[in-house]
Amino acid sequence: MKALFDFMDKNIAPLFEKGGKFERLYPLWEAGDTFNRTPGDVTPSAPHVRDSIDQKRLMIFVIYALIPCILFGIWNAGNQFNLANGIEATFGADMARGALMVLPIIFVSYAVGGIWEVLFAVIRRHEINEGFLVTGMLFPLTLAPTIPLWQVAVGISFGIVIGKEIFGGVGYNILNPALTARAFLFFAYPAQISGDKVWVGSLAESPSIVNSILGHSGEYVDGVTQATPLAVAAAAKGSGMAAVDALNHAGYTIQNLTVGNIPGSIGSTSAIAVLIGMGFLILTGIASWRVMLSGILGCGLMGLLFNVLPLDNEFAALPYYYHIAMGGFLFGIVFMATDPVSASATNTGKFIYGFLIGALTVLIRVANPAYPEGAMLAILFMNVMAPLVDHFVVQGHIKKRTAYARALNNA
Amino acid sequence: MANFKIKKGFDVKVVGKPSANIEEYASQQLFTVYPSEFEGLKLRLKVKAGDTVKRGDVLFENKKNEKMVFRSPCAGTVKAINLGARRFPVEIQIEKDPQSQDRVTFETYTRDSVGQLSREQVADHLLNTGVWPLIKQRPFNKMADPDTAPKAVFINACNSAPFQADFSVVLKGDEEAFQTGINALAKLTEGKVHLCKSAGSDVPDFKNAESHTFAGKHPSGNTSVHINRISPILPHDTVYTVSAQDVILIGKTLLTGELPKTKIIALAGPAVKEEFRKYYKVEIAASLESLLNKAIEGDEVRLINGNILWGDKLKADTCVPFYGSEIFALEEDRSRHLMGWTMPGLFQYSAHRVNVSSFFGFSHDWKLGTSLHGSHRAMVVTGWLDKFQPLNIMTDFLMRAALAHDTDEMIQLGILETDPEDFALASFVDPHKTDICGIIKRGLEEIEEEGI
């Protein structure tokens, strides 16, 4: 190992450094080199010691927090598919089918996103930022398992180029790039990411090569229709049937909403998997607990408020815990809303920002006739509003500072 | 009299604590004065290489204020004047003549007769003897301007940073000089002199000064914290700040009528051999080379005038600096760790909860080095920088204002109350490895140029 590294330092590194043959590709070399080993740089000035944390560790911890969601998403995608298509749903068969559905999506997202990231780093001559590792993983987890791969490529391109790079790259974007990518697909190709036909997939529509690898054949079901809980609840509006009953009637109880063995976006069906990730993020202090806590509070309180308001809307009477467990809300508040770049930067602002995301999610779900899912739109809206929230917090801070100083000086 | 408890803070646990005894460090031949220590000084040289000087002869003066002079620390011959960038003399080397007792003497005062003087007389005397530059002023932390009367004087006798000398050790036997120094400083201000001590230290109270104690982790001993809690700086305010040991030097100058000869420095840090980690009584501006040669171990060592969080790098053949009372040595750590981003981190030091060591086995002292532990990246996370910031400052926003050259915003966000050293802990915990202290420093310089 050491011999190999010495060889690289001596013979390969100079090619990429100033004056080397591939000097323009330095960001690529730097990314690979520091992936293998921490850089050997020393502190240029005071403070002379630094904490051992760096951006790589920070971002990889978010990926670690996502692992329960990824694994559960893979199993769930395969499980839903097998159940609907009359294939024996053993654990192995579920994982195999799920892996062949989900892994290509993740792969395309990383490959295409990575190409954009490297391209911009080389042209703009800045470092390749590890933030894209998180974007490239979050985005696939918000998609339907049957999404066409070309749409994944188009979506991640939009998210990275329009959502992030035109603002100046990592740290400058005003919207969460992963969610921007999903919103783009949602409005550009609604047929493949919303409705009743995209969550499960059928043998007839899945690639024949995948079917032959898994040895699946036989009765081809034409298109499996399976409404998501949010669609069921939204459909209950004006039907005269209570939303809870409509959900339970469709087989959605609070138990399986929490466990997550239901159709939905790949990573966001299971509340338990998200909560494990949330625990990890809070334990390590990587993501802001303020956003998560106030978001869940906002969602619950808004649900309760709708319960007591005299509205002629069956969805409004749904208990608050359904709102928290349903759809992409938990996944969104834990992994999307806490994106530190597009969230509020002040501590007080984080409480306000998170709370409003939770409240807006429920408001959109209950009151909006067009979209059953509100979390995505609520987070994007609050991304845009975050600087405004910060502005007021900072103004308040300035007022308090001056008042404090004047009071002490006059004492 | 007030006791403050500073809640936010972080103590960097590093090995190399000096023991509490003071050793005399034998006299040296070579003395060096570093004019570059006096930030922003435009100087006029009064000597040239080959000149014979007495102890206390003027070496150079301030072009902008000719009353402010800088005097020779020893009697001997000017050996060399080394010029740096833009022909600025960065070093004035003097070869000491051991036989010579030639020295310049000034008027002497007693502890109480200082109190009879006017402000102008005290200021002129301190300027003339060359100890005035020991007094700094805020905002901008520069040499005090003798013509502006400050609203208060802050004496810092705290030791919250790693291995700052415990002032009670330094004070022993010099109480009279300390009191005289306080009396002189009290003359310079219309307000009060505030003596800020660490909680639990054995420093007694003194007349003419209001004592305060500060408890809590570092940076509870930083002057900015004291000012913020006692008498915050508003725009157009000025306060003087002096470190406690320098008050003794000022007092001695007044009592003896000649330049003080010695001061006490601590030698500490992981790269100092165990038996050399202690306090030394050294001659001001004397060469430290022979001591450091004996005391330092390691292949590549960084010497710092100050501590691991805040201080300038020193050369290996350095002489005792004019400012500061501690020399810290640690190894340059250029080691590279395999896949550092995912290793459990059993032996990595972090203030965050991201290593196994953050949960277990964190409490012992660590042998830290100068590794950056990563490379520079765009700023992503927010709110981490204020984790250990006791000042009411929004570091994220202040930094952005400084990067955007928005002086009004900087002032509103309280940059005048700070000094780059207050952001040392923020830089320490920053995962993006941004040069926060440098950004703040440039922001302060801009404001100073433009005027408030």
Short mmCIF file of N, CA and C in Angstrom, two decimals, chain B residues 112-231:
data_model
loop_
_atom_site.label_atom_id
_atom_site.label_comp_id
_atom_site.label_asym_id
_atom_site.label_seq_id
_atom_site.Cartn_x
_atom_site.Cartn_y
_atom_site.Cartn_z
N ASP B 112 2.94 56.06 45.03
CA ASP B 112 1.92 57.07 45.25
C ASP B 112 2.17 58.35 44.47
N SER B 113 3.45 58.64 44.17
CA SER B 113 3.71 59.91 43.47
C SER B 113 3.22 59.87 42.03
N VAL B 114 3.04 58.67 41.49
CA VAL B 114 2.46 58.57 40.13
C VAL B 114 1.08 59.22 40.13
N GLY B 115 0.38 59.06 41.24
CA GLY B 115 -0.98 59.59 41.35
C GLY B 115 -1.03 61.11 41.31
N GLN B 116 0.11 61.79 41.56
CA GLN B 116 0.11 63.25 41.53
C GLN B 116 0.21 63.80 40.11
N LEU B 117 0.58 62.95 39.17
CA LEU B 117 0.84 63.44 37.80
C LEU B 117 -0.44 63.67 37.04
N SER B 118 -0.32 64.45 35.97
CA SER B 118 -1.47 64.64 35.09
C SER B 118 -1.44 63.53 34.03
N ARG B 119 -2.56 63.43 33.28
CA ARG B 119 -2.62 62.40 32.25
C ARG B 119 -1.49 62.58 31.24
N GLU B 120 -1.28 63.84 30.86
CA GLU B 120 -0.28 64.11 29.83
C GLU B 120 1.12 63.73 30.30
N GLN B 121 1.40 64.03 31.57
CA GLN B 121 2.73 63.70 32.09
C GLN B 121 2.97 62.20 32.08
N VAL B 122 1.95 61.44 32.50
CA VAL B 122 2.10 59.98 32.52
C VAL B 122 2.31 59.47 31.10
N ALA B 123 1.46 59.94 30.17
CA ALA B 123 1.56 59.46 28.80
C ALA B 123 2.92 59.79 28.21
N ASP B 124 3.37 61.02 28.42
CA ASP B 124 4.67 61.42 27.88
C ASP B 124 5.80 60.58 28.45
N HIS B 125 5.72 60.32 29.75
CA HIS B 125 6.77 59.53 30.38
C HIS B 125 6.81 58.11 29.81
N LEU B 126 5.63 57.52 29.64
CA LEU B 126 5.59 56.15 29.12
C LEU B 126 6.05 56.11 27.66
N LEU B 127 5.68 57.14 26.90
CA LEU B 127 6.13 57.21 25.51
C LEU B 127 7.65 57.34 25.46
N ASN B 128 8.17 58.23 26.31
CA ASN B 128 9.59 58.53 26.29
C ASN B 128 10.44 57.33 26.73
N THR B 129 9.90 56.53 27.67
CA THR B 129 10.69 55.38 28.13
C THR B 129 10.57 54.19 27.18
N GLY B 130 9.64 54.27 26.24
CA GLY B 130 9.54 53.18 25.28
C GLY B 130 8.66 52.02 25.70
N VAL B 131 7.92 52.15 26.82
CA VAL B 131 7.02 51.06 27.21
C VAL B 131 5.58 51.30 26.77
N TRP B 132 5.34 52.47 26.22
CA TRP B 132 3.96 52.76 25.79
C TRP B 132 3.38 51.70 24.84
N PRO B 133 4.14 51.18 23.88
CA PRO B 133 3.55 50.20 22.96
C PRO B 133 2.99 48.95 23.64
N LEU B 134 3.31 48.74 24.91
CA LEU B 134 2.70 47.60 25.62
C LEU B 134 1.20 47.80 25.79
N ILE B 135 0.74 49.04 25.67
CA ILE B 135 -0.69 49.32 25.83
C ILE B 135 -1.34 49.26 24.45
N LYS B 136 -2.37 48.43 24.31
CA LYS B 136 -3.08 48.31 23.03
C LYS B 136 -4.43 48.99 23.16
N GLN B 137 -5.06 49.25 22.03
CA GLN B 137 -6.40 49.81 22.13
C GLN B 137 -7.38 49.05 21.25
N ARG B 138 -8.61 49.00 21.69
CA ARG B 138 -9.69 48.44 20.88
C ARG B 138 -10.61 49.58 20.48
N PRO B 139 -11.36 49.51 19.39
CA PRO B 139 -11.32 48.46 18.40
C PRO B 139 -10.01 48.43 17.60
N PHE B 140 -9.84 47.38 16.84
CA PHE B 140 -8.71 47.15 15.93
C PHE B 140 -7.46 46.62 16.61
N ASN B 141 -7.44 46.56 17.93
CA ASN B 141 -6.32 45.96 18.65
C ASN B 141 -4.97 46.42 18.12
N LYS B 142 -4.75 47.72 18.17
CA LYS B 142 -3.48 48.25 17.70
C LYS B 142 -2.81 49.01 18.84
N MET B 143 -1.60 49.50 18.61
CA MET B 143 -0.94 50.28 19.64
C MET B 143 -1.81 51.47 20.03
N ALA B 144 -1.88 51.73 21.32
CA ALA B 144 -2.78 52.79 21.79
C ALA B 144 -2.34 54.15 21.28
N ASP B 145 -3.33 54.96 20.98
CA ASP B 145 -3.06 56.33 20.55
C ASP B 145 -3.03 57.21 21.79
N PRO B 146 -1.88 57.83 22.12
CA PRO B 146 -1.78 58.57 23.38
C PRO B 146 -2.73 59.76 23.46
N ASP B 147 -3.23 60.24 22.32
CA ASP B 147 -4.05 61.45 22.34
C ASP B 147 -5.53 61.21 22.59
N THR B 148 -5.99 59.93 22.48
CA THR B 148 -7.41 59.69 22.78
C THR B 148 -7.51 59.09 24.17
N ALA B 149 -8.36 59.73 24.99
CA ALA B 149 -8.58 59.17 26.33
C ALA B 149 -9.60 58.04 26.20
N PRO B 150 -9.24 56.87 26.67
CA PRO B 150 -10.17 55.73 26.55
C PRO B 150 -11.26 55.81 27.61
N LYS B 151 -12.38 55.10 27.35
CA LYS B 151 -13.44 55.12 28.35
C LYS B 151 -13.14 54.14 29.49
N ALA B 152 -12.21 53.23 29.27
CA ALA B 152 -11.83 52.29 30.33
C ALA B 152 -10.53 51.61 29.95
N VAL B 153 -9.86 51.05 30.95
CA VAL B 153 -8.65 50.26 30.70
C VAL B 153 -8.91 48.84 31.20
N PHE B 154 -8.59 47.86 30.39
CA PHE B 154 -8.79 46.46 30.79
C PHE B 154 -7.44 45.77 30.96
N ILE B 155 -7.23 45.24 32.15
CA ILE B 155 -6.00 44.49 32.40
C ILE B 155 -6.38 43.01 32.40
N ASN B 156 -5.73 42.23 31.57
CA ASN B 156 -6.07 40.83 31.44
C ASN B 156 -5.11 39.96 32.24
N ALA B 157 -5.61 39.41 33.34
CA ALA B 157 -4.78 38.52 34.16
C ALA B 157 -5.33 37.10 34.14
N CYS B 158 -6.03 36.75 33.05
CA CYS B 158 -6.65 35.42 32.97
C CYS B 158 -5.71 34.44 32.29
N ASN B 159 -6.01 33.18 32.49
CA ASN B 159 -5.22 32.16 31.80
C ASN B 159 -6.13 31.02 31.34
N SER B 160 -7.03 31.33 30.41
CA SER B 160 -7.95 30.27 29.99
C SER B 160 -7.42 29.50 28.79
N ALA B 161 -6.58 30.13 27.99
CA ALA B 161 -6.02 29.43 26.83
C ALA B 161 -5.02 28.39 27.31
N PRO B 162 -4.74 27.38 26.49
CA PRO B 162 -3.86 26.33 26.97
C PRO B 162 -2.50 26.88 27.41
N PHE B 163 -2.20 26.67 28.67
CA PHE B 163 -0.88 26.96 29.24
C PHE B 163 -0.50 28.42 29.23
N GLN B 164 -1.46 29.30 29.32
CA GLN B 164 -1.05 30.67 29.58
C GLN B 164 -0.48 30.68 31.00
N ALA B 165 0.54 31.48 31.20
CA ALA B 165 1.15 31.52 32.51
C ALA B 165 0.13 31.95 33.55
N ASP B 166 0.16 31.28 34.70
CA ASP B 166 -0.72 31.67 35.79
C ASP B 166 -0.17 32.97 36.37
N PHE B 167 -0.96 34.01 36.32
CA PHE B 167 -0.42 35.32 36.69
C PHE B 167 0.02 35.39 38.14
N SER B 168 -0.60 34.60 39.01
CA SER B 168 -0.19 34.67 40.42
C SER B 168 1.27 34.23 40.59
N VAL B 169 1.73 33.32 39.73
CA VAL B 169 3.14 32.90 39.78
C VAL B 169 4.04 34.05 39.35
N VAL B 170 3.63 34.71 38.27
CA VAL B 170 4.44 35.80 37.73
C VAL B 170 4.48 37.00 38.68
N LEU B 171 3.38 37.20 39.37
CA LEU B 171 3.23 38.40 40.21
C LEU B 171 4.11 38.39 41.45
N LYS B 172 4.46 37.20 41.92
CA LYS B 172 5.16 37.08 43.22
C LYS B 172 6.36 38.02 43.30
N GLY B 173 6.35 38.89 44.33
CA GLY B 173 7.48 39.80 44.53
C GLY B 173 7.37 41.10 43.76
N ASP B 174 6.44 41.16 42.81
CA ASP B 174 6.32 42.38 42.01
C ASP B 174 5.01 43.11 42.26
N GLU B 175 4.41 42.89 43.44
CA GLU B 175 3.12 43.52 43.71
C GLU B 175 3.21 45.04 43.68
N GLU B 176 4.32 45.54 44.19
CA GLU B 176 4.51 46.99 44.22
C GLU B 176 4.53 47.56 42.81
N ALA B 177 5.27 46.92 41.93
CA ALA B 177 5.37 47.39 40.55
C ALA B 177 4.01 47.30 39.88
N PHE B 178 3.26 46.24 40.19
CA PHE B 178 1.95 46.06 39.57
C PHE B 178 1.01 47.19 40.00
N GLN B 179 1.04 47.50 41.30
CA GLN B 179 0.19 48.58 41.81
C GLN B 179 0.59 49.90 41.16
N THR B 180 1.88 50.14 41.01
CA THR B 180 2.35 51.38 40.38
C THR B 180 1.85 51.47 38.95
N GLY B 181 1.94 50.34 38.24
CA GLY B 181 1.45 50.29 36.86
C GLY B 181 -0.03 50.62 36.79
N ILE B 182 -0.80 50.05 37.73
CA ILE B 182 -2.24 50.33 37.74
C ILE B 182 -2.50 51.81 38.00
N ASN B 183 -1.75 52.38 38.92
CA ASN B 183 -1.93 53.80 39.22
C ASN B 183 -1.66 54.66 37.99
N ALA B 184 -0.63 54.27 37.22
CA ALA B 184 -0.32 55.02 36.01
C ALA B 184 -1.45 54.88 34.99
N LEU B 185 -1.94 53.64 34.83
CA LEU B 185 -3.00 53.42 33.85
C LEU B 185 -4.28 54.15 34.24
N ALA B 186 -4.53 54.21 35.55
CA ALA B 186 -5.74 54.88 36.02
C ALA B 186 -5.71 56.35 35.65
N LYS B 187 -4.50 56.89 35.50
CA LYS B 187 -4.36 58.30 35.11
C LYS B 187 -4.74 58.52 33.65
N LEU B 188 -4.60 57.45 32.85
CA LEU B 188 -4.80 57.61 31.41
C LEU B 188 -6.26 57.66 31.02
N THR B 189 -7.14 57.18 31.89
CA THR B 189 -8.55 57.09 31.52
C THR B 189 -9.41 57.91 32.46
N GLU B 190 -10.53 58.39 31.90
CA GLU B 190 -11.50 59.05 32.78
C GLU B 190 -12.41 58.03 33.44
N GLY B 191 -12.44 56.85 32.86
CA GLY B 191 -13.27 55.78 33.42
C GLY B 191 -12.50 54.95 34.43
N LYS B 192 -12.80 53.66 34.44
CA LYS B 192 -12.18 52.78 35.44
C LYS B 192 -11.10 51.92 34.82
N VAL B 193 -10.26 51.39 35.71
CA VAL B 193 -9.35 50.32 35.30
C VAL B 193 -9.98 49.01 35.76
N HIS B 194 -10.18 48.08 34.83
CA HIS B 194 -10.79 46.80 35.18
C HIS B 194 -9.71 45.73 35.21
N LEU B 195 -9.58 45.07 36.34
CA LEU B 195 -8.62 43.98 36.45
C LEU B 195 -9.40 42.66 36.34
N CYS B 196 -9.19 41.92 35.25
CA CYS B 196 -9.96 40.70 35.00
C CYS B 196 -9.11 39.48 35.34
N LYS B 197 -9.63 38.68 36.28
CA LYS B 197 -8.87 37.52 36.76
C LYS B 197 -9.64 36.24 36.47
N SER B 198 -8.90 35.15 36.38
CA SER B 198 -9.58 33.86 36.28
C SER B 198 -10.18 33.53 37.64
N ALA B 199 -11.34 32.89 37.61
CA ALA B 199 -11.95 32.50 38.89
C ALA B 199 -11.03 31.51 39.58
N GLY B 200 -10.85 31.71 40.88
CA GLY B 200 -10.02 30.78 41.64
C GLY B 200 -8.53 31.07 41.59
N SER B 201 -8.12 32.15 40.92
CA SER B 201 -6.69 32.43 40.93
C SER B 201 -6.34 33.19 42.20
N ASP B 202 -5.06 33.16 42.56
CA ASP B 202 -4.65 33.76 43.84
C ASP B 202 -4.24 35.22 43.70
N VAL B 203 -4.63 35.86 42.61
CA VAL B 203 -4.25 37.25 42.44
C VAL B 203 -5.11 38.10 43.36
N PRO B 204 -4.47 38.90 44.25
CA PRO B 204 -5.26 39.72 45.18
C PRO B 204 -5.91 40.90 44.47
N ASP B 205 -6.74 41.63 45.19
CA ASP B 205 -7.32 42.86 44.62
C ASP B 205 -6.32 44.00 44.79
N PHE B 206 -6.43 44.99 43.91
CA PHE B 206 -5.53 46.13 44.00
C PHE B 206 -6.33 47.41 44.06
N LYS B 207 -5.69 48.42 44.61
CA LYS B 207 -6.35 49.72 44.68
C LYS B 207 -6.43 50.34 43.28
N ASN B 208 -7.39 51.25 43.12
CA ASN B 208 -7.55 51.98 41.86
C ASN B 208 -7.97 51.11 40.69
N ALA B 209 -8.26 49.84 40.97
CA ALA B 209 -8.72 48.97 39.89
C ALA B 209 -9.91 48.18 40.37
N GLU B 210 -10.87 47.99 39.49
CA GLU B 210 -12.04 47.19 39.85
C GLU B 210 -11.76 45.74 39.42
N SER B 211 -11.86 44.83 40.40
CA SER B 211 -11.55 43.44 40.07
C SER B 211 -12.79 42.69 39.61
N HIS B 212 -12.62 41.83 38.61
CA HIS B 212 -13.71 40.97 38.16
C HIS B 212 -13.13 39.57 38.00
N THR B 213 -13.95 38.56 38.23
CA THR B 213 -13.46 37.21 37.96
C THR B 213 -14.28 36.59 36.84
N PHE B 214 -13.61 35.79 36.05
CA PHE B 214 -14.26 35.11 34.94
C PHE B 214 -14.07 33.61 35.08
N ALA B 215 -15.18 32.89 35.17
CA ALA B 215 -15.09 31.43 35.26
C ALA B 215 -15.53 30.84 33.93
N GLY B 216 -15.08 29.64 33.65
CA GLY B 216 -15.53 28.96 32.43
C GLY B 216 -14.37 28.59 31.54
N LYS B 217 -14.72 27.84 30.51
CA LYS B 217 -13.69 27.35 29.60
C LYS B 217 -13.19 28.48 28.71
N HIS B 218 -12.10 28.21 28.01
CA HIS B 218 -11.61 29.15 27.01
C HIS B 218 -12.74 29.41 26.02
N PRO B 219 -13.00 30.60 25.54
CA PRO B 219 -12.25 31.85 25.67
C PRO B 219 -12.69 32.78 26.80
N SER B 220 -12.97 32.25 27.98
CA SER B 220 -13.40 33.13 29.07
C SER B 220 -12.29 34.11 29.46
N GLY B 221 -11.05 33.83 29.06
CA GLY B 221 -9.96 34.73 29.40
C GLY B 221 -9.61 35.72 28.32
N ASN B 222 -10.36 35.71 27.21
CA ASN B 222 -10.06 36.66 26.13
C ASN B 222 -10.55 38.06 26.48
N THR B 223 -9.74 39.04 26.15
CA THR B 223 -10.08 40.41 26.47
C THR B 223 -11.44 40.82 25.89
N SER B 224 -11.75 40.34 24.67
CA SER B 224 -13.03 40.73 24.06
C SER B 224 -14.21 40.30 24.92
N VAL B 225 -14.08 39.13 25.54
CA VAL B 225 -15.17 38.64 26.39
C VAL B 225 -15.32 39.57 27.59
N HIS B 226 -14.19 39.97 28.17
CA HIS B 226 -14.24 40.87 29.33
C HIS B 226 -14.92 42.18 28.96
N ILE B 227 -14.50 42.73 27.82
CA ILE B 227 -15.06 44.02 27.40
C ILE B 227 -16.56 43.87 27.15
N ASN B 228 -16.92 42.77 26.48
CA ASN B 228 -18.33 42.56 26.15
C ASN B 228 -19.20 42.45 27.40
N ARG B 229 -18.67 41.87 28.46
CA ARG B 229 -19.48 41.68 29.66
C ARG B 229 -19.48 42.90 30.57
N ILE B 230 -18.41 43.71 30.49
CA ILE B 230 -18.28 44.80 31.45
C ILE B 230 -18.66 46.14 30.84
N SER B 231 -18.13 46.42 29.65
CA SER B 231 -18.38 47.74 29.06
C SER B 231 -18.23 47.64 27.55
#
